[in-house]
Short mmCIF file of N, CA and C in Angstrom, two decimals:
data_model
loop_
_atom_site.label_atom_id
_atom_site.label_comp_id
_atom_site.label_asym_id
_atom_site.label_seq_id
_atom_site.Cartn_x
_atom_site.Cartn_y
_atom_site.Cartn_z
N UNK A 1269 0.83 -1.17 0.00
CA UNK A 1269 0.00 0.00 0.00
C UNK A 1269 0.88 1.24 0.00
N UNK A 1270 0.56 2.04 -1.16
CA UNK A 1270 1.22 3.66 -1.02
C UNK A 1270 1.38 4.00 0.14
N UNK A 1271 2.28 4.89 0.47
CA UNK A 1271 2.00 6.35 1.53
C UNK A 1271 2.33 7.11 1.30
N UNK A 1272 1.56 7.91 1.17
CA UNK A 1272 1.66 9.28 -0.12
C UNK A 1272 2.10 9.89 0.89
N UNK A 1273 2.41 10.51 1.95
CA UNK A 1273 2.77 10.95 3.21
C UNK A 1273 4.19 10.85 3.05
N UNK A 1274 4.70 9.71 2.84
CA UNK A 1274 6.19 9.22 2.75
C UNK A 1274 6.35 9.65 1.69
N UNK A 1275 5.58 9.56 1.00
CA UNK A 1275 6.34 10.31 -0.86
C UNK A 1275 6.52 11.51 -0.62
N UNK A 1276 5.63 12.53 -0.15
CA UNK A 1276 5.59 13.64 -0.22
C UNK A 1276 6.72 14.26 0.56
N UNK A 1277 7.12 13.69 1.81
CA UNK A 1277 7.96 13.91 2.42
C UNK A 1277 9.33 13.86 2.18
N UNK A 1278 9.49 12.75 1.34
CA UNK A 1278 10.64 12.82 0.92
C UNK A 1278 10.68 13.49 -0.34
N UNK A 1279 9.81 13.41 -1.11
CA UNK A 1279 10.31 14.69 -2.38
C UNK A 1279 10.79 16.19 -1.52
N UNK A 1280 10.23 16.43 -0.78
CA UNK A 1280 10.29 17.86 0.08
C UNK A 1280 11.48 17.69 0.50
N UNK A 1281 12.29 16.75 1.09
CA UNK A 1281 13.41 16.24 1.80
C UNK A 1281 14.11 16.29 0.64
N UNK A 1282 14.39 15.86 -0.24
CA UNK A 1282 15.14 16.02 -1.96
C UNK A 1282 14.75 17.54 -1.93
N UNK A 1283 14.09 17.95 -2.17
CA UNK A 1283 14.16 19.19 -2.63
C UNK A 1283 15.33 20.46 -1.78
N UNK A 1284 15.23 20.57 -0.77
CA UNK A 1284 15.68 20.77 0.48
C UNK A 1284 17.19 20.53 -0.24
N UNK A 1285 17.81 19.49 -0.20
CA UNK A 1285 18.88 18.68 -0.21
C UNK A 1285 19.59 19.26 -1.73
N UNK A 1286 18.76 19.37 -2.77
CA UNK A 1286 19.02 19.92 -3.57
C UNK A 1286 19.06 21.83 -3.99
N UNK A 1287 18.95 22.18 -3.21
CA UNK A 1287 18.53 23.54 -2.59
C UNK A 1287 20.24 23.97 -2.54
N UNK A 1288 20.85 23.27 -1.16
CA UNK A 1288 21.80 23.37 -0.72
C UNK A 1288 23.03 22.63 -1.47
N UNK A 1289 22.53 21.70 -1.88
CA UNK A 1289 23.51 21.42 -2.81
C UNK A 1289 23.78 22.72 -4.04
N UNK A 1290 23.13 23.14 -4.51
CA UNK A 1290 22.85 24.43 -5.43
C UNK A 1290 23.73 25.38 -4.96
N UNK A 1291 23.36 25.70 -3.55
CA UNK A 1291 24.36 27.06 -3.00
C UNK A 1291 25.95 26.57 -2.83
N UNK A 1292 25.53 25.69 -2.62
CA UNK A 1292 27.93 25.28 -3.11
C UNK A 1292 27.74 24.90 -4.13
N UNK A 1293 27.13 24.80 -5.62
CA UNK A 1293 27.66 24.76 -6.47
C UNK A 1293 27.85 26.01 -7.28
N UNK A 1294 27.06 26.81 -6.79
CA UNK A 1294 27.08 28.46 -6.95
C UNK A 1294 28.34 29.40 -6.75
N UNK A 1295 28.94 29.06 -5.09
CA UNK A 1295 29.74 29.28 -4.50
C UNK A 1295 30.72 29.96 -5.82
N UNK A 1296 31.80 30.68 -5.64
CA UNK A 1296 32.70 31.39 -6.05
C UNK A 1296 34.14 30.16 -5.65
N UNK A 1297 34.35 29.61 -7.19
CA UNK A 1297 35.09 28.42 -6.96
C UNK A 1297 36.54 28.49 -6.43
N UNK A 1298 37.11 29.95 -6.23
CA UNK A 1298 37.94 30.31 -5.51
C UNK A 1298 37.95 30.83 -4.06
N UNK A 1299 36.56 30.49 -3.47
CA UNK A 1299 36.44 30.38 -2.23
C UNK A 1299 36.67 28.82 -1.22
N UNK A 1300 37.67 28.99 -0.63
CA UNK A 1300 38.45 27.53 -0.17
C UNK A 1300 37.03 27.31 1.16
N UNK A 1301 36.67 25.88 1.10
CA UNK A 1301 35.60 25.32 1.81
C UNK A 1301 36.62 25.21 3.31
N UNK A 1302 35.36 25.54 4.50
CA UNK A 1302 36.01 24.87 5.49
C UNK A 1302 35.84 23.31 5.47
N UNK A 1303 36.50 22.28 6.16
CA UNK A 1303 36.40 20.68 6.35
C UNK A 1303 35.21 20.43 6.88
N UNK A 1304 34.26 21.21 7.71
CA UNK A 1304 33.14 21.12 7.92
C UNK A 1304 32.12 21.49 6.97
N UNK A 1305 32.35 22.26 5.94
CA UNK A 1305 31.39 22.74 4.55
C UNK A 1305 31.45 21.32 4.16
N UNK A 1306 32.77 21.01 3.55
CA UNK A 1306 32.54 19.94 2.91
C UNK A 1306 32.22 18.53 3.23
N UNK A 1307 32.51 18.56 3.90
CA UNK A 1307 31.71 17.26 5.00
C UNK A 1307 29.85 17.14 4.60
N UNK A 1308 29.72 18.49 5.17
CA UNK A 1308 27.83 19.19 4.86
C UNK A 1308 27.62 18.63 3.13
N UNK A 1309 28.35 18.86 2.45
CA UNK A 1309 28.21 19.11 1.33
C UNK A 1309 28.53 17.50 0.32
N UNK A 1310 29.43 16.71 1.14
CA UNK A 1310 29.24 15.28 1.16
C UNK A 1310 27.97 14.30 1.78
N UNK A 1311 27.98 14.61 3.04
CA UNK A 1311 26.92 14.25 3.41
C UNK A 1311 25.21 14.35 2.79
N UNK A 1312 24.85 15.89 2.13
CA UNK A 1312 23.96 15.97 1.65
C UNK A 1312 24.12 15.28 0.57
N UNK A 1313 25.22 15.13 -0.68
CA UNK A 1313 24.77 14.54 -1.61
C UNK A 1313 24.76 12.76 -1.32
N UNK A 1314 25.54 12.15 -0.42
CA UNK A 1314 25.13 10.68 -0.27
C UNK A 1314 23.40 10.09 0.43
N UNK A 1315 22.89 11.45 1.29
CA UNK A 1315 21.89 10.99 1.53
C UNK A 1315 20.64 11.65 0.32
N UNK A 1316 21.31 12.26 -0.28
CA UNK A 1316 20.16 12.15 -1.63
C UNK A 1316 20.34 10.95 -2.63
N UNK A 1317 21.29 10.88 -2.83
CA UNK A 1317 21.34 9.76 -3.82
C UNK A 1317 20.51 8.64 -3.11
N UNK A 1318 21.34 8.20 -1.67
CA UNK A 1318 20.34 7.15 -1.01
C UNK A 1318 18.94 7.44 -0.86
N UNK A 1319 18.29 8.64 -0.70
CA UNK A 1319 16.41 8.56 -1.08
C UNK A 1319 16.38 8.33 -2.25
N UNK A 1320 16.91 8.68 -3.60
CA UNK A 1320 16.44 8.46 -4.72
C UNK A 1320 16.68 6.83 -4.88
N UNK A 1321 17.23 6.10 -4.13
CA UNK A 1321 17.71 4.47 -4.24
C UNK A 1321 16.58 4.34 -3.36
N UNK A 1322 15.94 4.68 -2.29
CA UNK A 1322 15.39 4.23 -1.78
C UNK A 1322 13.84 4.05 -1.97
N UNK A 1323 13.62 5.18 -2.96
CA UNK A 1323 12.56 5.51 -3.54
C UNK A 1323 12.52 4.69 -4.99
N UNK A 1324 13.05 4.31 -5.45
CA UNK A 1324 13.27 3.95 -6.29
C UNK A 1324 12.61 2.30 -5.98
N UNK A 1325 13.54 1.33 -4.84
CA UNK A 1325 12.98 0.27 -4.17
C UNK A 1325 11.40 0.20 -3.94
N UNK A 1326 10.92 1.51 -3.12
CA UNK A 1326 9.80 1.63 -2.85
C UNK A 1326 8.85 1.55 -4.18
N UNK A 1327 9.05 2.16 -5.57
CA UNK A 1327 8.20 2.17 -7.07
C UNK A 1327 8.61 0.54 -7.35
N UNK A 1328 9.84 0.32 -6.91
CA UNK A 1328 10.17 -1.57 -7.80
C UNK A 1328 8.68 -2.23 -6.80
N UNK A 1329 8.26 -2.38 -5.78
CA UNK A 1329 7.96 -3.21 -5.07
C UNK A 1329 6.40 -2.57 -5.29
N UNK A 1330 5.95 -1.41 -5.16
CA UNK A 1330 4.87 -1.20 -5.50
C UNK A 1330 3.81 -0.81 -7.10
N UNK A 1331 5.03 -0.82 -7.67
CA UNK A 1331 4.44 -0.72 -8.98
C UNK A 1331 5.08 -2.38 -10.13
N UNK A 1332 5.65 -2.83 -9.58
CA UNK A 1332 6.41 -4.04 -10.35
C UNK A 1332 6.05 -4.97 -9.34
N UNK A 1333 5.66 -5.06 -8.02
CA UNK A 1333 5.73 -6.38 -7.01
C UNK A 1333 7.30 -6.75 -7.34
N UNK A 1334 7.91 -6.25 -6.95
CA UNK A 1334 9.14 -6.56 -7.25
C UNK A 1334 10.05 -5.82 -5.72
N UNK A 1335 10.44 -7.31 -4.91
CA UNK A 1335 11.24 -6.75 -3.97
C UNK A 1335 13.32 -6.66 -4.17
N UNK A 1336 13.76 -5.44 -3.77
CA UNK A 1336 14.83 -5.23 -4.25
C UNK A 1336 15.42 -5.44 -2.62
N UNK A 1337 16.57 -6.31 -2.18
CA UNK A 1337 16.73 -5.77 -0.57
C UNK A 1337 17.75 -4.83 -0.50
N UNK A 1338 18.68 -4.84 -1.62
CA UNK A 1338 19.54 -3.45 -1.57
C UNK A 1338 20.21 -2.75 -2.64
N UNK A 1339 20.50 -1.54 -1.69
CA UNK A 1339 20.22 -0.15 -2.99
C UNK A 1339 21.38 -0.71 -3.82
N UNK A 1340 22.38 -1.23 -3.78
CA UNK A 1340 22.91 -2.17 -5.58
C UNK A 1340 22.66 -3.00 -6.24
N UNK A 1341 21.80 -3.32 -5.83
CA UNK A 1341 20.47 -4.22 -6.57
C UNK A 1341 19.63 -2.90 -7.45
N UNK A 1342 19.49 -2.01 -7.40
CA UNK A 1342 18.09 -1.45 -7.59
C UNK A 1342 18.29 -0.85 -9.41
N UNK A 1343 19.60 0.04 -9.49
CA UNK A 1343 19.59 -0.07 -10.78
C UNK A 1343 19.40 -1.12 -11.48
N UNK A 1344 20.21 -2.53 -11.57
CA UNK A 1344 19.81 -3.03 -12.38
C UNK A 1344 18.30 -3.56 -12.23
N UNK A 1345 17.40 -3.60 -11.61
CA UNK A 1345 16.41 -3.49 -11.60
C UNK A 1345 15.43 -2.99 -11.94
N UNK A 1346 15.86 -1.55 -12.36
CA UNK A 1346 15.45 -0.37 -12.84
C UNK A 1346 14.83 -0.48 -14.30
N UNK A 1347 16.53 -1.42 -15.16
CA UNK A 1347 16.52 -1.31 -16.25
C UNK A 1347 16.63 -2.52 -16.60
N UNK A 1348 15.97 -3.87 -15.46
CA UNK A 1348 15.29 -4.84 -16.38
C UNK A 1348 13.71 -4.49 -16.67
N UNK A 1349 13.20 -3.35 -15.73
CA UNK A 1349 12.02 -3.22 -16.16
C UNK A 1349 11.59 -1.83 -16.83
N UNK A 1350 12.82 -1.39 -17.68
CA UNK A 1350 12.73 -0.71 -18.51
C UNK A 1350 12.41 0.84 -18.09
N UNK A 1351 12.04 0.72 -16.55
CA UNK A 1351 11.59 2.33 -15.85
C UNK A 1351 12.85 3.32 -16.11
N UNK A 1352 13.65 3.41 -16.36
CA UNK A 1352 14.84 4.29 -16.61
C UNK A 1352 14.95 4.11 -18.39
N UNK A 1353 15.65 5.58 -18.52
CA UNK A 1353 16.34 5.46 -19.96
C UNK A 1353 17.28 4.97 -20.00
N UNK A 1354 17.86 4.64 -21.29
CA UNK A 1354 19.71 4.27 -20.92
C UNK A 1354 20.48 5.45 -20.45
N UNK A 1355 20.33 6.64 -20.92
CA UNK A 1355 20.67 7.84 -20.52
C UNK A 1355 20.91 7.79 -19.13
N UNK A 1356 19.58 7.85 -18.50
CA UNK A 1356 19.22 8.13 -16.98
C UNK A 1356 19.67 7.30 -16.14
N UNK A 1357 19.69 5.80 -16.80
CA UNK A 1357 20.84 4.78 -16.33
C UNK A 1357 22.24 5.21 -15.74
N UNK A 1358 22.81 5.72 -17.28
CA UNK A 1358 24.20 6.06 -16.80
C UNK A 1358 24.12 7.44 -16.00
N UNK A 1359 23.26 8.11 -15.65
CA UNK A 1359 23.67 9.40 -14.45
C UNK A 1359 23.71 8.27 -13.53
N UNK A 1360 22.59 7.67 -13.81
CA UNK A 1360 22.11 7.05 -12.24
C UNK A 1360 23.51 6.43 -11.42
N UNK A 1361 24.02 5.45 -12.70
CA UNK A 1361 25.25 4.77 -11.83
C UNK A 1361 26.87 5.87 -11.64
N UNK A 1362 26.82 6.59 -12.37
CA UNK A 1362 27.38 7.72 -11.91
C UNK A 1362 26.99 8.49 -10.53
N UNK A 1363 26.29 8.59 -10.17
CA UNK A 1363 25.79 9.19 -9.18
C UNK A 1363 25.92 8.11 -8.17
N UNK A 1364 25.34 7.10 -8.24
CA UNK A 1364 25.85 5.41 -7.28
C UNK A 1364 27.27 5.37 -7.25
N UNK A 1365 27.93 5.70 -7.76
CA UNK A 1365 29.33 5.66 -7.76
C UNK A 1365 29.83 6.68 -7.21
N UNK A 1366 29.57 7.66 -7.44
CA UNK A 1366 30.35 8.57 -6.80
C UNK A 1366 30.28 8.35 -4.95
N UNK A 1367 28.79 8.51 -5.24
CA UNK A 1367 28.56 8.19 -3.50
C UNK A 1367 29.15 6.77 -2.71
N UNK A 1368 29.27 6.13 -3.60
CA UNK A 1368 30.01 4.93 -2.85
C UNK A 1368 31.73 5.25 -2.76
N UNK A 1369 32.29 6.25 -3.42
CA UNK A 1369 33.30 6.63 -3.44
C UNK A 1369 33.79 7.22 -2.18
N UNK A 1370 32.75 8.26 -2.06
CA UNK A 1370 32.51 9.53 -0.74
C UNK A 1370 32.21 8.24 0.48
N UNK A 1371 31.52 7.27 0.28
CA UNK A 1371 30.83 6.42 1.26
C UNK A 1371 31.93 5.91 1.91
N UNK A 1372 32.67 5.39 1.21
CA UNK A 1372 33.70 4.32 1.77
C UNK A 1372 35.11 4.53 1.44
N UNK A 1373 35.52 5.34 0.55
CA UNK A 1373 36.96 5.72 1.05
C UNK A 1373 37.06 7.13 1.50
N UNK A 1374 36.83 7.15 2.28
CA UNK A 1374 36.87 8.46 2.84
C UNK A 1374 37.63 9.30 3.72
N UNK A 1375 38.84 8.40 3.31
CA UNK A 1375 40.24 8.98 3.69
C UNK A 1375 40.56 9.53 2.53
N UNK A 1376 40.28 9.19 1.13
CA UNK A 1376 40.56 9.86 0.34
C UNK A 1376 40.34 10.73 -0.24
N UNK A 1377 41.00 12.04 -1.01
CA UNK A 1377 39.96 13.33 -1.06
C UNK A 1377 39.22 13.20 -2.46
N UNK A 1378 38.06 13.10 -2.33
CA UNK A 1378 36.72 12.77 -3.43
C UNK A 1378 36.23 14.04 -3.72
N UNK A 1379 36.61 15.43 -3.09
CA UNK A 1379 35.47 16.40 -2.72
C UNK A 1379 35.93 17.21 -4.43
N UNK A 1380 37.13 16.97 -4.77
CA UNK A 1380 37.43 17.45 -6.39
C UNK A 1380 36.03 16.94 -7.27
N UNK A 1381 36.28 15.64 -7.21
CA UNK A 1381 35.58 15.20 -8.07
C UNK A 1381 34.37 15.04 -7.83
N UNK A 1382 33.45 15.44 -6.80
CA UNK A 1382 31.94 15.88 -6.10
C UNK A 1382 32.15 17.00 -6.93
N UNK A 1383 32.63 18.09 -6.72
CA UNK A 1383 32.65 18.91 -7.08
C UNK A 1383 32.51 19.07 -8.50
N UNK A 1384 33.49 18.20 -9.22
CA UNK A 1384 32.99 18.25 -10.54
C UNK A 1384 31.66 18.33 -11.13
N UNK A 1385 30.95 16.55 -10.69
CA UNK A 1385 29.84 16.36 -10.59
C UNK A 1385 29.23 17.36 -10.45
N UNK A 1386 28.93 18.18 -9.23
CA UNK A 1386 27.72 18.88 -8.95
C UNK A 1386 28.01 20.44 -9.45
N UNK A 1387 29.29 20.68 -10.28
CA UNK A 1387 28.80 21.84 -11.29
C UNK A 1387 28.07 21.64 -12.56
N UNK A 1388 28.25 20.01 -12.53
CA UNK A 1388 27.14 19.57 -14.08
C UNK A 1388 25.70 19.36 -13.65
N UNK A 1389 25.58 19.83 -12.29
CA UNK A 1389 24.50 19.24 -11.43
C UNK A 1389 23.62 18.27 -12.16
N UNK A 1390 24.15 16.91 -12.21
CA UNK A 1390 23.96 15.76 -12.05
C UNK A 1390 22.46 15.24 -11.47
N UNK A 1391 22.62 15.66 -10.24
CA UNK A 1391 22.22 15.36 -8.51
C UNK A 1391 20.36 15.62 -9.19
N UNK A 1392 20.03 17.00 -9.94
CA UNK A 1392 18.63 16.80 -10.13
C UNK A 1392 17.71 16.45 -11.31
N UNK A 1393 18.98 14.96 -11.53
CA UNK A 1393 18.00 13.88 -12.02
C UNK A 1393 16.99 13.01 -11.12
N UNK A 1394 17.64 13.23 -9.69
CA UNK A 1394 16.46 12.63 -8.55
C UNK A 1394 15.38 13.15 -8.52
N UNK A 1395 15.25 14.54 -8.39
CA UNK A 1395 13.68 15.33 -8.02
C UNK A 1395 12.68 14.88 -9.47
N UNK A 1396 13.94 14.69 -10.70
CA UNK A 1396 12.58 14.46 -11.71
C UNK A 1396 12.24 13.33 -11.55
N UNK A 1397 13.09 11.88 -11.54
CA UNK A 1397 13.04 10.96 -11.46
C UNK A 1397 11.77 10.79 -10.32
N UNK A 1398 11.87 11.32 -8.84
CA UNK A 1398 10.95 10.93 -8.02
C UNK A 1398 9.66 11.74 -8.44
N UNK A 1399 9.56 12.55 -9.34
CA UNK A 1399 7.83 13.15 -9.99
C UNK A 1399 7.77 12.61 -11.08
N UNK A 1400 8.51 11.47 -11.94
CA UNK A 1400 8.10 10.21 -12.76
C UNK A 1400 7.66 9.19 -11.88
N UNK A 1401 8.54 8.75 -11.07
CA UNK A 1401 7.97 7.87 -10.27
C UNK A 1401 6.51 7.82 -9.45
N UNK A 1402 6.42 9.28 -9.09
CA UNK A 1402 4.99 9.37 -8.23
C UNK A 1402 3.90 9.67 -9.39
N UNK A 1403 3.81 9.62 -10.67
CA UNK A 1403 3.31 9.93 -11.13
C UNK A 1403 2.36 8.65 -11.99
N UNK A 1404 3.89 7.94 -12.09
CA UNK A 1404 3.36 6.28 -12.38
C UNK A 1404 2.97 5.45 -11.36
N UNK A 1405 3.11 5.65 -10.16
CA UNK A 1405 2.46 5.15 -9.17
C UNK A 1405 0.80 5.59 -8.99
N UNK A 1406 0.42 6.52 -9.61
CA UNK A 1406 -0.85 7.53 -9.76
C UNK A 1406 -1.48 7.17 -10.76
N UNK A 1407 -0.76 6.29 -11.70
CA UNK A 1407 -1.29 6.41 -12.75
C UNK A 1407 -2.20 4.64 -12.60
N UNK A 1408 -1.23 4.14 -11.81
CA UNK A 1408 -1.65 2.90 -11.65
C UNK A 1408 -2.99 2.62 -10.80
N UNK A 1409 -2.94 3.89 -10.47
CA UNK A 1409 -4.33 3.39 -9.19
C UNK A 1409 -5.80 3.76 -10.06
N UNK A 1410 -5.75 4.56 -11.14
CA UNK A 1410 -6.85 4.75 -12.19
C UNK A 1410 -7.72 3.81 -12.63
#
């Protein structure tokens, strides 16, 4: 069963997330981040990517009956059932990648190449992706 409550919330929560992601990518690229900016600025983009994985699980299971148990499972899942473009594919695992980069080596400095990323802002293929998703979930209940 939907909970449009939970959808709504988390699109608002993405939005938010993408907000701030925006204002450091805005930033004046010769302004040196403190270790705590960028931390903020890591952190926000791994827990967006993880709602858009998580949301993503939530459309496999309610619109496909299709249970995914984890978020590296979910792309290819995505695009055995054709819900992604190939396009949107490859942000997608670009974006899965990066964050698993930031996720787990994180002794190493990733924040260059975040940075890259999020001057191509990448990151708001989620907000559309989750108003395709809620939309085909809407469409299904007709």
């Amino acid at each position: 069963m939907r909970d449009r409550n939970w959808e709504a919330s988390l699109y608002e929560h993405q939005h938010e997330m993408i907000k701030r992601l925006d204002v450091h990518r805005k930033k004046d690229r010769n302004d040196q981040l403190t270790q705590d900016e960028i931390m903020a600025v890591e952190h926000t983009f791994q827990l967006l990517v993880a709602s858009m994985l998580d949301f993503a699980r939530y459309v496999l299971k309610h619109h496909y009956d299709v249970g995914v148990e984890r978020r590296d499972q979910v792309l290819d899942a995505l695009i055995e059932h054709k819900d992604v473009t190939y396009e949107q594919g490859q942000q997608i695992r670009v974006l899965v990648e990066l964050r698993q980069k930031i996720l787990f080596d994180y002794l190493d400095e990733n924040f260059t190449e975040l940075s890259s990323a999020l001057s191509l802002r990448r990151y708001a293929l989620v907000e559309v992706l989750t108003k395709e998703w809620t939309s085909r979930l809407g469409q299904e209940e007709r």
